[in-house]
Short mmCIF file of C-alpha atoms and ligand atoms in Angstrom, two decimals:
data_model
loop_
_atom_site.label_atom_id
_atom_site.label_comp_id
_atom_site.label_asym_id
_atom_site.label_seq_id
_atom_site.Cartn_x
_atom_site.Cartn_y
_atom_site.Cartn_z
CA MET A 1 73.01 28.14 -53.58
CA SER A 2 74.27 30.89 -51.27
CA PHE A 3 73.90 34.67 -51.40
CA GLU A 4 77.67 34.91 -51.96
CA ALA A 5 77.32 32.71 -55.04
CA LEU A 6 74.78 35.17 -56.45
CA GLY A 7 77.56 37.74 -56.54
CA LEU A 8 76.12 40.24 -54.07
CA HIS A 9 78.25 42.97 -52.50
CA VAL A 10 79.89 42.05 -49.19
CA ASN A 11 78.00 44.79 -47.30
CA ILE A 12 74.71 43.30 -48.44
CA ILE A 13 75.78 39.79 -47.42
CA ARG A 14 76.64 41.16 -43.96
CA ALA A 15 73.18 42.71 -43.64
CA LEU A 16 71.53 39.47 -44.78
CA THR A 17 73.49 37.50 -42.18
CA ASP A 18 72.29 39.96 -39.52
CA SER A 19 68.72 39.42 -40.76
CA GLY A 20 69.08 35.66 -40.35
CA TYR A 21 68.79 34.88 -44.06
CA THR A 22 70.89 31.82 -44.77
CA LYS A 23 70.02 31.07 -48.38
CA PRO A 24 68.06 32.69 -51.18
CA THR A 25 64.44 31.77 -51.85
CA ALA A 26 63.47 30.38 -55.28
CA VAL A 27 62.51 33.78 -56.68
CA GLN A 28 65.69 35.38 -55.33
CA GLU A 29 67.86 32.64 -56.83
CA GLN A 30 66.45 33.30 -60.29
CA ALA A 31 65.92 37.05 -60.20
CA ILE A 32 69.09 38.34 -58.50
CA PRO A 33 71.77 37.29 -61.04
CA ALA A 34 69.66 38.43 -64.00
CA ALA A 35 68.85 41.75 -62.34
CA ILE A 36 72.51 42.36 -61.52
CA GLU A 37 73.24 41.83 -65.22
CA GLY A 38 70.73 44.56 -65.92
CA ARG A 39 67.97 42.46 -67.47
CA ASP A 40 64.32 43.42 -67.30
CA LEU A 41 62.20 41.00 -65.30
CA MET A 42 58.60 39.84 -65.40
CA VAL A 43 58.05 37.79 -62.26
CA SER A 44 54.98 35.97 -61.11
CA SER A 45 55.33 35.33 -57.40
CA GLN A 46 53.22 35.84 -54.33
CA THR A 47 53.86 37.97 -51.34
CA GLY A 48 55.68 35.80 -48.83
CA SER A 49 58.02 34.34 -51.46
CA GLY A 50 60.82 36.79 -50.69
CA LYS A 51 60.09 39.00 -53.71
CA THR A 52 61.13 42.27 -52.01
CA ALA A 53 64.69 41.05 -51.59
CA ALA A 54 64.56 39.61 -55.13
CA PHE A 55 64.45 43.11 -56.60
CA MET A 56 66.00 45.16 -53.79
CA LEU A 57 69.19 43.16 -53.27
CA PRO A 58 70.40 43.41 -56.89
CA ALA A 59 69.38 47.07 -56.94
CA LEU A 60 71.39 47.81 -53.79
CA HIS A 61 74.28 45.84 -55.23
CA LYS A 62 74.22 47.96 -58.38
CA LEU A 63 73.96 51.20 -56.44
CA ALA A 64 76.77 50.15 -54.10
CA THR A 65 79.11 49.13 -56.90
CA ALA A 66 78.31 51.94 -59.34
CA GLU A 67 81.60 53.45 -60.49
CA VAL A 68 80.26 56.96 -60.77
CA VAL A 69 77.77 58.01 -58.18
CA THR A 70 76.24 61.29 -59.17
CA TYR A 71 76.08 62.40 -55.58
CA ASP A 72 79.81 62.28 -55.21
CA ASN A 73 80.14 64.84 -57.97
CA THR A 74 77.21 67.13 -57.33
CA LYS A 75 75.79 69.07 -54.46
CA THR A 76 72.83 67.65 -52.62
CA PRO A 77 69.72 69.83 -52.79
CA ASN A 78 70.45 71.04 -49.25
CA GLN A 79 73.97 72.08 -50.19
CA GLU A 80 72.62 73.70 -53.32
CA ARG A 81 70.18 75.73 -51.24
CA GLN A 82 72.94 76.81 -48.85
CA SER A 83 75.08 78.02 -51.75
CA ALA A 84 72.08 79.82 -53.21
CA ARG A 85 71.53 81.54 -49.88
CA SER A 86 75.20 82.53 -49.63
CA ARG A 87 74.97 83.95 -53.18
CA GLY A 88 71.94 85.93 -52.02
CA ASP A 89 69.62 84.03 -54.39
CA ARG A 90 66.17 83.09 -53.27
CA PRO A 91 66.38 79.49 -52.03
CA ARG A 92 64.31 77.17 -54.17
CA PHE A 93 63.46 73.49 -54.00
CA GLN A 94 65.77 71.34 -56.04
CA ALA A 95 64.00 68.35 -57.54
CA ALA A 96 65.03 64.98 -56.13
CA LYS A 97 66.70 62.73 -58.71
CA PRO A 98 66.25 59.13 -57.56
CA LYS A 99 68.13 56.25 -59.15
CA MET A 100 65.46 53.71 -58.32
CA LEU A 101 61.68 53.88 -58.03
CA VAL A 102 59.50 51.17 -56.50
CA LEU A 103 55.77 51.55 -57.06
CA THR A 104 53.44 49.72 -54.69
CA PRO A 105 49.65 49.57 -54.48
CA THR A 106 49.36 50.50 -50.80
CA ARG A 107 51.02 52.60 -48.17
CA GLU A 108 51.57 49.59 -45.94
CA LEU A 109 53.44 47.71 -48.64
CA ALA A 110 55.50 50.83 -49.45
CA LEU A 111 56.51 51.19 -45.79
CA GLN A 112 57.33 47.52 -45.62
CA VAL A 113 59.54 47.73 -48.71
CA THR A 114 61.30 50.79 -47.27
CA THR A 115 61.88 49.03 -43.95
CA ALA A 116 63.28 45.97 -45.75
CA THR A 117 65.52 48.25 -47.83
CA ASP A 118 66.87 49.95 -44.69
CA LYS A 119 67.61 46.52 -43.29
CA TYR A 120 69.38 45.27 -46.43
CA SER A 121 71.35 48.51 -46.81
CA ALA A 122 72.40 48.75 -43.15
CA TYR A 123 76.07 48.62 -44.17
CA SER A 124 75.70 50.58 -47.41
CA ARG A 125 75.79 54.01 -45.83
CA ARG A 126 75.55 56.07 -48.98
CA ILE A 127 72.17 54.63 -49.90
CA LYS A 128 68.97 56.19 -48.63
CA ALA A 129 65.42 55.02 -49.28
CA VAL A 130 62.28 57.02 -48.53
CA SER A 131 58.55 56.38 -48.90
CA ILE A 132 56.30 58.84 -50.67
CA LEU A 133 52.76 58.06 -49.65
CA GLY A 134 49.27 59.40 -49.74
CA GLY A 135 48.19 60.47 -46.27
CA MET A 136 51.68 61.62 -45.24
CA PRO A 137 51.93 65.40 -44.56
CA TYR A 138 53.47 67.32 -47.48
CA PRO A 139 56.12 69.18 -45.40
CA LYS A 140 57.44 65.85 -44.15
CA GLN A 141 57.62 64.54 -47.70
CA MET A 142 59.39 67.67 -48.93
CA GLN A 143 61.92 67.16 -46.17
CA LEU A 144 62.46 63.54 -47.24
CA LEU A 145 62.79 64.51 -50.90
CA SER A 146 65.26 67.28 -50.06
CA ARG A 147 67.69 64.55 -48.97
CA ASN A 148 67.79 63.47 -52.59
CA PRO A 149 67.35 59.76 -51.81
CA GLU A 150 68.68 57.17 -54.21
CA ILE A 151 65.57 55.04 -53.75
CA LEU A 152 61.95 56.19 -53.74
CA VAL A 153 59.21 53.79 -52.71
CA ALA A 154 55.86 55.27 -53.59
CA THR A 155 52.17 54.79 -54.13
CA PRO A 156 51.22 56.10 -57.59
CA GLY A 157 48.77 58.89 -56.70
CA ARG A 158 50.99 60.88 -54.36
CA LEU A 159 54.02 60.37 -56.57
CA ILE A 160 52.20 62.00 -59.49
CA ASP A 161 51.38 65.03 -57.28
CA HIS A 162 55.09 65.51 -56.62
CA MET A 163 56.06 64.89 -60.25
CA GLU A 164 53.56 67.47 -61.46
CA SER A 165 54.79 70.07 -59.01
CA GLY A 166 58.39 69.53 -60.15
CA LYS A 167 59.61 67.98 -56.89
CA ILE A 168 60.88 64.82 -58.54
CA ASP A 169 62.97 64.47 -61.68
CA PHE A 170 63.37 61.00 -63.14
CA SER A 171 66.04 61.88 -65.69
CA GLU A 172 68.66 59.88 -63.72
CA LEU A 173 66.42 56.93 -62.93
CA GLN A 174 68.11 53.59 -63.58
CA MET A 175 65.67 51.07 -62.14
CA LEU A 176 61.88 50.91 -62.00
CA VAL A 177 60.05 48.25 -59.98
CA LEU A 178 56.32 47.60 -60.09
CA ASP A 179 55.51 45.59 -56.99
CA GLU A 180 52.17 43.73 -56.90
CA ALA A 181 51.40 45.13 -60.34
CA ASP A 182 48.17 43.13 -60.64
CA ARG A 183 46.90 44.76 -57.50
CA MET A 184 47.79 48.25 -58.72
CA LEU A 185 45.73 47.61 -61.83
CA ASP A 186 42.85 46.23 -59.74
CA MET A 187 42.93 49.44 -57.76
CA GLY A 188 42.61 51.52 -60.92
CA PHE A 189 46.17 52.88 -61.11
CA ILE A 190 46.69 52.05 -64.79
CA ASP A 191 46.70 55.68 -66.02
CA ASP A 192 48.96 56.80 -63.18
CA ILE A 193 51.37 53.97 -63.92
CA GLU A 194 51.47 54.83 -67.63
CA LYS A 195 52.15 58.47 -66.77
CA ILE A 196 54.95 57.59 -64.35
CA VAL A 197 56.56 55.12 -66.76
CA ALA A 198 56.45 57.74 -69.53
CA ALA A 199 58.36 60.17 -67.27
CA THR A 200 61.26 57.73 -66.80
CA PRO A 201 64.17 57.23 -69.23
CA PRO A 202 63.63 54.46 -71.82
CA THR A 203 67.08 53.12 -70.88
CA ARG A 204 65.88 52.16 -67.40
CA GLN A 205 65.82 48.58 -66.12
CA THR A 206 62.24 47.48 -65.39
CA MET A 207 61.28 44.73 -62.94
CA LEU A 208 57.63 43.82 -62.62
CA PHE A 209 56.29 41.56 -59.88
CA SER A 210 52.75 40.28 -59.88
CA ALA A 211 50.70 37.36 -58.57
CA THR A 212 49.76 36.65 -62.18
CA LEU A 213 51.20 37.60 -65.55
CA ASP A 214 47.98 36.84 -67.41
CA GLY A 215 45.57 39.26 -69.06
CA VAL A 216 45.83 43.02 -68.63
CA VAL A 217 48.81 42.92 -66.30
CA GLY A 218 50.73 40.66 -68.68
CA ASN A 219 50.03 43.03 -71.57
CA MET A 220 51.20 46.01 -69.58
CA ALA A 221 54.29 44.11 -68.46
CA LYS A 222 55.20 43.36 -72.08
CA ARG A 223 54.70 47.00 -73.04
CA ILE A 224 56.97 48.47 -70.39
CA THR A 225 59.78 45.88 -70.37
CA THR A 226 62.43 45.09 -72.99
CA GLU A 227 63.28 41.46 -73.68
CA PRO A 228 62.42 40.54 -70.11
CA LEU A 229 63.41 37.37 -68.34
CA VAL A 230 60.10 35.75 -67.36
CA ILE A 231 60.20 34.01 -64.00
CA GLN A 232 57.24 31.98 -62.81
CA ILE A 233 57.50 30.81 -59.25
CA ALA A 234 55.20 27.92 -58.49
CA GLY A 235 56.78 27.13 -55.14
CA SER A 236 54.97 26.27 -51.97
CA ALA A 237 54.89 29.92 -50.92
CA SER A 238 52.91 30.95 -54.01
CA LYS A 239 50.54 28.04 -53.60
CA HIS A 240 50.37 28.69 -49.88
CA GLU A 241 51.00 25.01 -49.22
CA ASN A 242 52.08 25.83 -45.68
CA ILE A 243 48.69 27.38 -44.97
CA GLN A 244 45.83 25.08 -44.03
CA GLN A 245 42.43 26.30 -45.11
CA ARG A 246 38.93 25.47 -44.03
CA VAL A 247 35.37 26.63 -44.23
CA HIS A 248 32.88 26.69 -41.35
CA PHE A 249 29.24 27.14 -42.26
CA VAL A 250 27.27 29.56 -40.10
CA ASP A 251 23.54 30.09 -39.83
CA ASP A 252 23.43 33.79 -39.04
CA LEU A 253 25.41 36.68 -37.62
CA SER A 254 25.03 35.61 -34.03
CA HIS A 255 26.28 32.11 -34.90
CA LYS A 256 29.17 33.67 -36.81
CA ASN A 257 30.14 35.96 -33.92
CA ARG A 258 29.99 33.15 -31.38
CA MET A 259 32.10 30.94 -33.59
CA LEU A 260 34.68 33.68 -34.17
CA ASP A 261 35.02 34.26 -30.43
CA HIS A 262 35.43 30.54 -29.90
CA LEU A 263 38.03 30.16 -32.63
CA LEU A 264 40.02 33.15 -31.38
CA ARG A 265 40.25 31.53 -27.95
CA ASP A 266 41.98 28.45 -29.39
CA VAL A 267 45.36 27.99 -27.77
CA SER A 268 47.06 27.67 -31.14
CA VAL A 269 46.17 31.29 -32.01
CA ASP A 270 49.14 33.53 -31.45
CA GLN A 271 48.03 36.53 -33.50
CA ALA A 272 45.16 36.69 -35.97
CA VAL A 273 43.78 38.88 -38.72
CA VAL A 274 40.00 38.98 -39.10
CA PHE A 275 38.89 40.27 -42.49
CA THR A 276 35.65 42.17 -42.91
CA ALA A 277 33.99 43.53 -46.02
CA THR A 278 33.39 47.04 -44.71
CA LYS A 279 35.30 49.60 -42.67
CA ARG A 280 32.34 49.99 -40.36
CA ASP A 281 32.29 46.29 -39.57
CA ALA A 282 36.05 46.35 -38.95
CA ASP A 283 35.49 49.04 -36.30
CA SER A 284 32.46 47.44 -34.70
CA ILE A 285 33.93 43.92 -34.58
CA ALA A 286 37.20 45.25 -33.11
CA ASP A 287 35.14 47.08 -30.44
CA ARG A 288 33.12 43.97 -29.70
CA LEU A 289 36.23 41.78 -29.43
CA ASN A 290 37.86 44.28 -27.10
CA ILE A 291 34.83 44.16 -24.84
CA ALA A 292 35.06 40.37 -24.97
CA GLY A 293 38.64 40.62 -23.63
CA PHE A 294 40.75 40.30 -26.79
CA ALA A 295 43.51 42.80 -27.51
CA ALA A 296 41.91 43.78 -30.82
CA ALA A 297 42.35 46.75 -33.15
CA ALA A 298 40.83 47.83 -36.43
CA LEU A 299 42.79 48.71 -39.57
CA HIS A 300 41.11 50.28 -42.58
CA GLY A 301 41.48 52.95 -45.19
CA ASP A 302 39.50 55.63 -43.32
CA MET A 303 42.12 55.77 -40.61
CA HIS A 304 44.88 58.39 -40.78
CA GLN A 305 48.27 57.05 -41.77
CA GLY A 306 49.65 57.78 -38.29
CA ALA A 307 46.93 55.67 -36.67
CA ARG A 308 47.47 52.89 -39.21
CA ASN A 309 51.20 52.87 -38.52
CA ARG A 310 50.65 52.83 -34.77
CA THR A 311 48.28 49.88 -35.10
CA LEU A 312 50.74 47.96 -37.26
CA ASP A 313 53.57 48.69 -34.83
CA ALA A 314 51.42 47.42 -31.95
CA LEU A 315 50.69 44.30 -34.00
CA ARG A 316 54.39 43.75 -34.67
CA ARG A 317 55.21 44.24 -30.99
CA GLY A 318 52.49 41.72 -30.06
CA GLN A 319 50.39 44.29 -28.19
CA VAL A 320 47.57 43.71 -30.65
CA ARG A 321 46.53 40.07 -30.85
CA VAL A 322 43.59 40.37 -33.21
CA LEU A 323 43.68 42.78 -36.12
CA VAL A 324 40.29 43.39 -37.74
CA ALA A 325 40.97 44.69 -41.21
CA THR A 326 39.65 45.41 -44.66
CA ASP A 327 41.44 44.14 -47.75
CA VAL A 328 43.26 47.25 -48.86
CA ALA A 329 44.52 48.17 -45.40
CA ALA A 330 45.81 44.70 -44.66
CA ARG A 331 47.74 44.27 -47.87
CA GLY A 332 51.43 43.82 -47.37
CA ILE A 333 51.22 43.11 -43.63
CA ASP A 334 54.23 40.98 -42.82
CA VAL A 335 54.08 39.93 -39.17
CA PRO A 336 55.55 36.50 -38.41
CA GLY A 337 53.33 36.03 -35.31
CA ILE A 338 50.14 35.84 -37.38
CA THR A 339 49.12 32.21 -37.03
CA HIS A 340 45.50 32.58 -38.18
CA VAL A 341 43.46 34.46 -40.75
CA PHE A 342 39.68 34.55 -40.36
CA ASN A 343 37.44 35.59 -43.20
CA TYR A 344 34.53 37.03 -41.29
CA ASP A 345 33.24 38.03 -44.72
CA LEU A 346 34.42 36.41 -47.90
CA PRO A 347 36.40 38.73 -50.16
CA LYS A 348 34.80 40.22 -53.23
CA PHE A 349 37.46 38.82 -55.57
CA PRO A 350 39.15 35.40 -55.37
CA GLU A 351 42.57 37.11 -55.77
CA ASP A 352 41.93 38.90 -52.49
CA TYR A 353 41.38 35.55 -50.80
CA VAL A 354 44.91 34.56 -51.80
CA HIS A 355 46.34 37.82 -50.49
CA ARG A 356 44.37 37.53 -47.27
CA ILE A 357 45.49 34.03 -46.38
CA GLY A 358 49.07 35.04 -47.23
CA ARG A 359 49.06 37.25 -44.10
CA THR A 360 49.71 34.04 -42.16
CA GLY A 361 52.38 31.42 -42.87
CA ARG A 362 55.02 34.11 -43.41
CA ALA A 363 58.51 32.99 -44.45
CA GLY A 364 57.59 29.31 -44.55
CA ARG A 365 55.84 29.10 -41.15
CA LYS A 366 52.55 27.22 -40.80
CA GLY A 367 49.29 29.09 -40.82
CA LEU A 368 45.56 28.45 -40.73
CA ALA A 369 42.97 30.34 -42.76
CA VAL A 370 39.33 29.92 -41.76
CA SER A 371 36.35 31.28 -43.68
CA LEU A 372 33.03 31.73 -41.91
CA VAL A 373 30.52 31.26 -44.67
CA ASN A 374 26.75 31.26 -44.77
CA HIS A 375 25.08 28.75 -47.03
CA ALA A 376 24.04 31.31 -49.60
CA GLU A 377 27.74 32.03 -50.23
CA SER A 378 28.66 28.51 -51.40
CA MET A 379 29.12 29.75 -54.95
CA HIS A 380 31.71 32.27 -53.80
CA VAL A 381 33.70 29.54 -52.10
CA LYS A 382 33.51 27.54 -55.31
CA ARG A 383 34.84 30.50 -57.27
CA ILE A 384 37.78 30.81 -54.86
CA GLU A 385 38.47 27.09 -55.22
CA ARG A 386 38.48 27.40 -58.98
CA PHE A 387 40.89 30.34 -58.81
CA THR A 388 43.31 28.72 -56.36
CA LYS A 389 42.88 25.26 -57.89
CA GLN A 390 42.64 23.96 -54.33
CA LEU A 391 39.70 22.49 -52.48
CA ILE A 392 38.86 24.06 -49.16
CA PRO A 393 37.75 21.48 -46.61
CA VAL A 394 34.51 22.13 -44.74
CA ASP A 395 34.79 21.56 -41.04
CA VAL A 396 32.46 21.51 -38.05
CA ILE A 397 33.19 22.44 -34.46
CA GLU A 398 31.38 20.47 -31.81
CA GLY A 399 28.77 22.67 -30.20
CA PHE A 400 28.79 25.05 -33.18
CA GLU A 401 27.15 22.82 -35.79
CA PRO A 402 25.13 24.80 -38.33
CA LYS A 403 21.41 24.05 -38.31
CA LYS A 404 21.51 23.41 -42.03
CA SER A 405 24.05 20.97 -43.34
CA PRO A 406 25.61 21.88 -46.67
CA ALA A 407 25.11 19.64 -49.69
CA PRO A 408 26.04 16.10 -48.73
CA SER A 409 28.65 15.72 -51.43
CA ARG A 410 30.65 18.62 -50.12
CA SER A 411 30.48 17.94 -46.48
CA ALA A 412 33.25 15.51 -45.60
CA ALA A 413 36.06 17.39 -43.99
CA ARG A 414 39.59 16.63 -44.98
CA LYS A 415 41.86 16.65 -41.98
CA PRO A 416 44.49 19.29 -42.50
CA ASN A 417 47.89 17.64 -42.76
CA GLY A 418 50.20 18.35 -39.92
CA TRP A 419 48.06 21.10 -38.41
CA LYS A 420 47.28 20.77 -34.73
CA PRO A 421 43.71 21.88 -34.35
CA GLY A 422 42.10 22.95 -31.11
CA ASP A 423 41.06 20.11 -28.83
CA ASN A 424 37.36 20.59 -29.29
CA ARG A 425 37.20 20.48 -33.06
CA LYS A 426 35.95 17.45 -34.87
CA SER A 427 36.17 16.74 -38.53
CA GLY A 428 33.78 14.87 -40.68
CA GLY A 429 31.30 14.30 -37.89
CA GLY A 430 28.06 15.87 -36.70
CA ALA A 431 26.03 17.23 -39.53
CA TYR A 432 28.70 15.99 -41.92
CA GLY A 433 28.95 12.52 -40.50
CA ASN A 434 27.79 10.60 -43.56
CA ASN A 435 30.79 11.53 -45.61
CA LYS A 436 34.23 10.09 -46.00
CA PRO A 437 37.15 12.32 -45.10
CA GLY A 438 38.84 13.74 -48.16
CA GLN A 439 35.76 13.32 -50.30
CA ARG A 440 34.23 16.72 -50.01
CA SER A 441 34.59 19.35 -52.67
CA PHE A 442 32.56 22.29 -53.77
CA SER A 443 33.72 21.85 -57.30
CA LYS A 444 33.35 18.14 -57.78
CA PRO A 445 30.42 16.56 -55.97
CA ALA A 446 31.40 13.04 -55.00
CA GLY A 447 27.94 11.68 -55.60
CA THR A 448 27.27 10.40 -52.10
CA SER A 449 24.11 11.50 -50.43
CA THR A 450 22.58 11.73 -47.02
CA GLY A 451 19.25 11.15 -48.68
CA ASN A 452 17.78 14.58 -48.07
CA GLY A 453 18.31 15.44 -51.71
CA ALA A 454 19.39 18.97 -50.94
CA GLY A 455 21.78 20.45 -53.49
CA PRO A 456 23.60 23.70 -52.92
CA ARG A 457 20.99 25.91 -54.60
CA LYS A 458 18.00 24.21 -53.08
CA GLU A 459 19.56 24.49 -49.73
CA GLY A 460 20.34 28.17 -50.21
CA GLY A 461 16.66 28.66 -51.01
CA GLY A 462 15.46 26.73 -48.00
CA TYR A 463 17.85 28.61 -45.84
CA LYS A 464 16.51 31.95 -46.99
CA GLY A 465 13.11 31.02 -45.66
CA ASN A 466 14.13 30.64 -42.08
CA ARG A 467 16.76 33.27 -41.55
CA SER A 468 15.91 36.20 -39.38
CA ASN A 469 19.10 38.14 -38.86
CA ASP A 470 21.11 36.25 -41.45
CA SER A 471 24.23 38.03 -42.62
CA GLY A 472 23.60 36.65 -46.10
CA ALA A 473 20.36 38.62 -46.24
CA ARG A 474 21.95 41.80 -44.98
CA ARG A 475 25.22 41.58 -46.82
CA THR A 476 25.10 40.62 -50.44
CA PHE A 477 28.06 40.69 -52.77
CA GLY A 478 26.66 43.80 -54.38
CA ASP A 479 27.24 45.67 -51.11
CA TYR A 480 31.00 45.14 -50.95
P1 AMP B 1 58.23 39.14 -49.16
O1 AMP B 1 57.76 38.08 -50.12
O2 AMP B 1 59.26 40.02 -49.75
O3 AMP B 1 57.07 39.87 -48.55
O4 AMP B 1 58.99 38.39 -47.94
C1 AMP B 1 58.33 37.55 -47.03
C2 AMP B 1 59.13 37.31 -45.77
O5 AMP B 1 60.23 36.46 -46.02
C3 AMP B 1 59.72 38.57 -45.12
O6 AMP B 1 59.49 38.48 -43.74
C4 AMP B 1 61.19 38.50 -45.41
O7 AMP B 1 61.94 39.13 -44.40
C5 AMP B 1 61.43 37.01 -45.44
N1 AMP B 1 62.54 36.60 -46.33
C6 AMP B 1 62.80 37.03 -47.58
N2 AMP B 1 63.86 36.41 -48.10
C7 AMP B 1 64.30 35.53 -47.18
C8 AMP B 1 65.38 34.59 -47.13
N3 AMP B 1 66.18 34.41 -48.16
N4 AMP B 1 65.52 33.85 -45.99
C9 AMP B 1 64.67 34.03 -44.95
N5 AMP B 1 63.63 34.89 -44.92
C10 AMP B 1 63.44 35.65 -46.03
#
């Protein structure tokens, strides 16, 4: 299947050729023709699957081929103001009337969607897209809105501010996209979303994208769409099959820090994201890594948008090699050079684990996701395994063996297929040596034993007794 066969406008095809896209991804193949027809969509697909183009390409096609473009017949707000001035009227702000609205959970994702839109619409000169984001100065946003863009990409909170002050009028809105809808609900945007949806015409086309269509998000999706086409993408991108995962057990913070430094020095690391639970840790670990000679930078929600953008630009340009980030800030980061993700702390929710590891292995590349876990956190790993329906192999690095071995049944490391590990890593040996490769699982103990009789809980208890500066003692899941 080619992009031409999907019926896209020639200007869009040209832009896709420039971007190096040769054929549509699975989600694009299914979503684009239906969206061009005007159908509502409910799509379950992960970031990395090509979902942005799946909704933006048909939208651009529709905007480019629309027979009557309101702009051609009306004055832009700037022209309107000039006429008002020449009539001697007091100039006033004319509300922007977008044709398409994309709602995203975070500023980073909004900027990414806007950048992708600019790329896809490079030859569609009439079409403008702007981002409306929290953290961006109001005068700048007023200036963007005064251009009356066809496409608004926004985070819900700031959009509502502009709606309430009459700066945006949705009466001409044709398309509404909810991107990463599950995440928006997780972040507590449900009321804002309901308010925004209620302000749009019922005749609009609605396209909802989410990692899952179950539960609350599925109910909301059904409420706001009309006879939607449901698309479930279970491709390798959504299962992250191109991303190898492993767990390394650590005894305490000092062990964890030493291991992180060691892993970051592996020759296979091009760029890496290190995830921390708190903003403070993101700052302090970035500082520590810089002192240790890594080109590291922190990224978290306490930073001003300008600083966040500068950091992301430096990451994209390769000037930052190690990004130390919290969940919210790192969402939507799409940098092909990210070969590794390190979970310095495990995420609070299993869904976040999936989003985190999706920062590597972009557009089908290989990636490696490593979680540094203390023994008391075994249950959290198990929860992640249940959620992803994938077992995460436990691995040991020579010279970095944990003092305590995990439960025997979950200790054999499965060698990651096709991944070229660093020279000094060994699998299934050392403290794990009694186990057969491929046997280990948190979820399903294989029944083999080293004879020490230690199960996961027992071991967690024993471990508690001898930790001094253990991160498990300092950082419990209640603190996240
Ligand atoms: P997304 O899931 O929208 O975040 O896209 C993930 C990555 O895949 C981005 O870097 C896109 O530029 C890239 N991408 C999307 N569609 C295609 C395609 N058809 N061919 C090649 N790369 C693509």
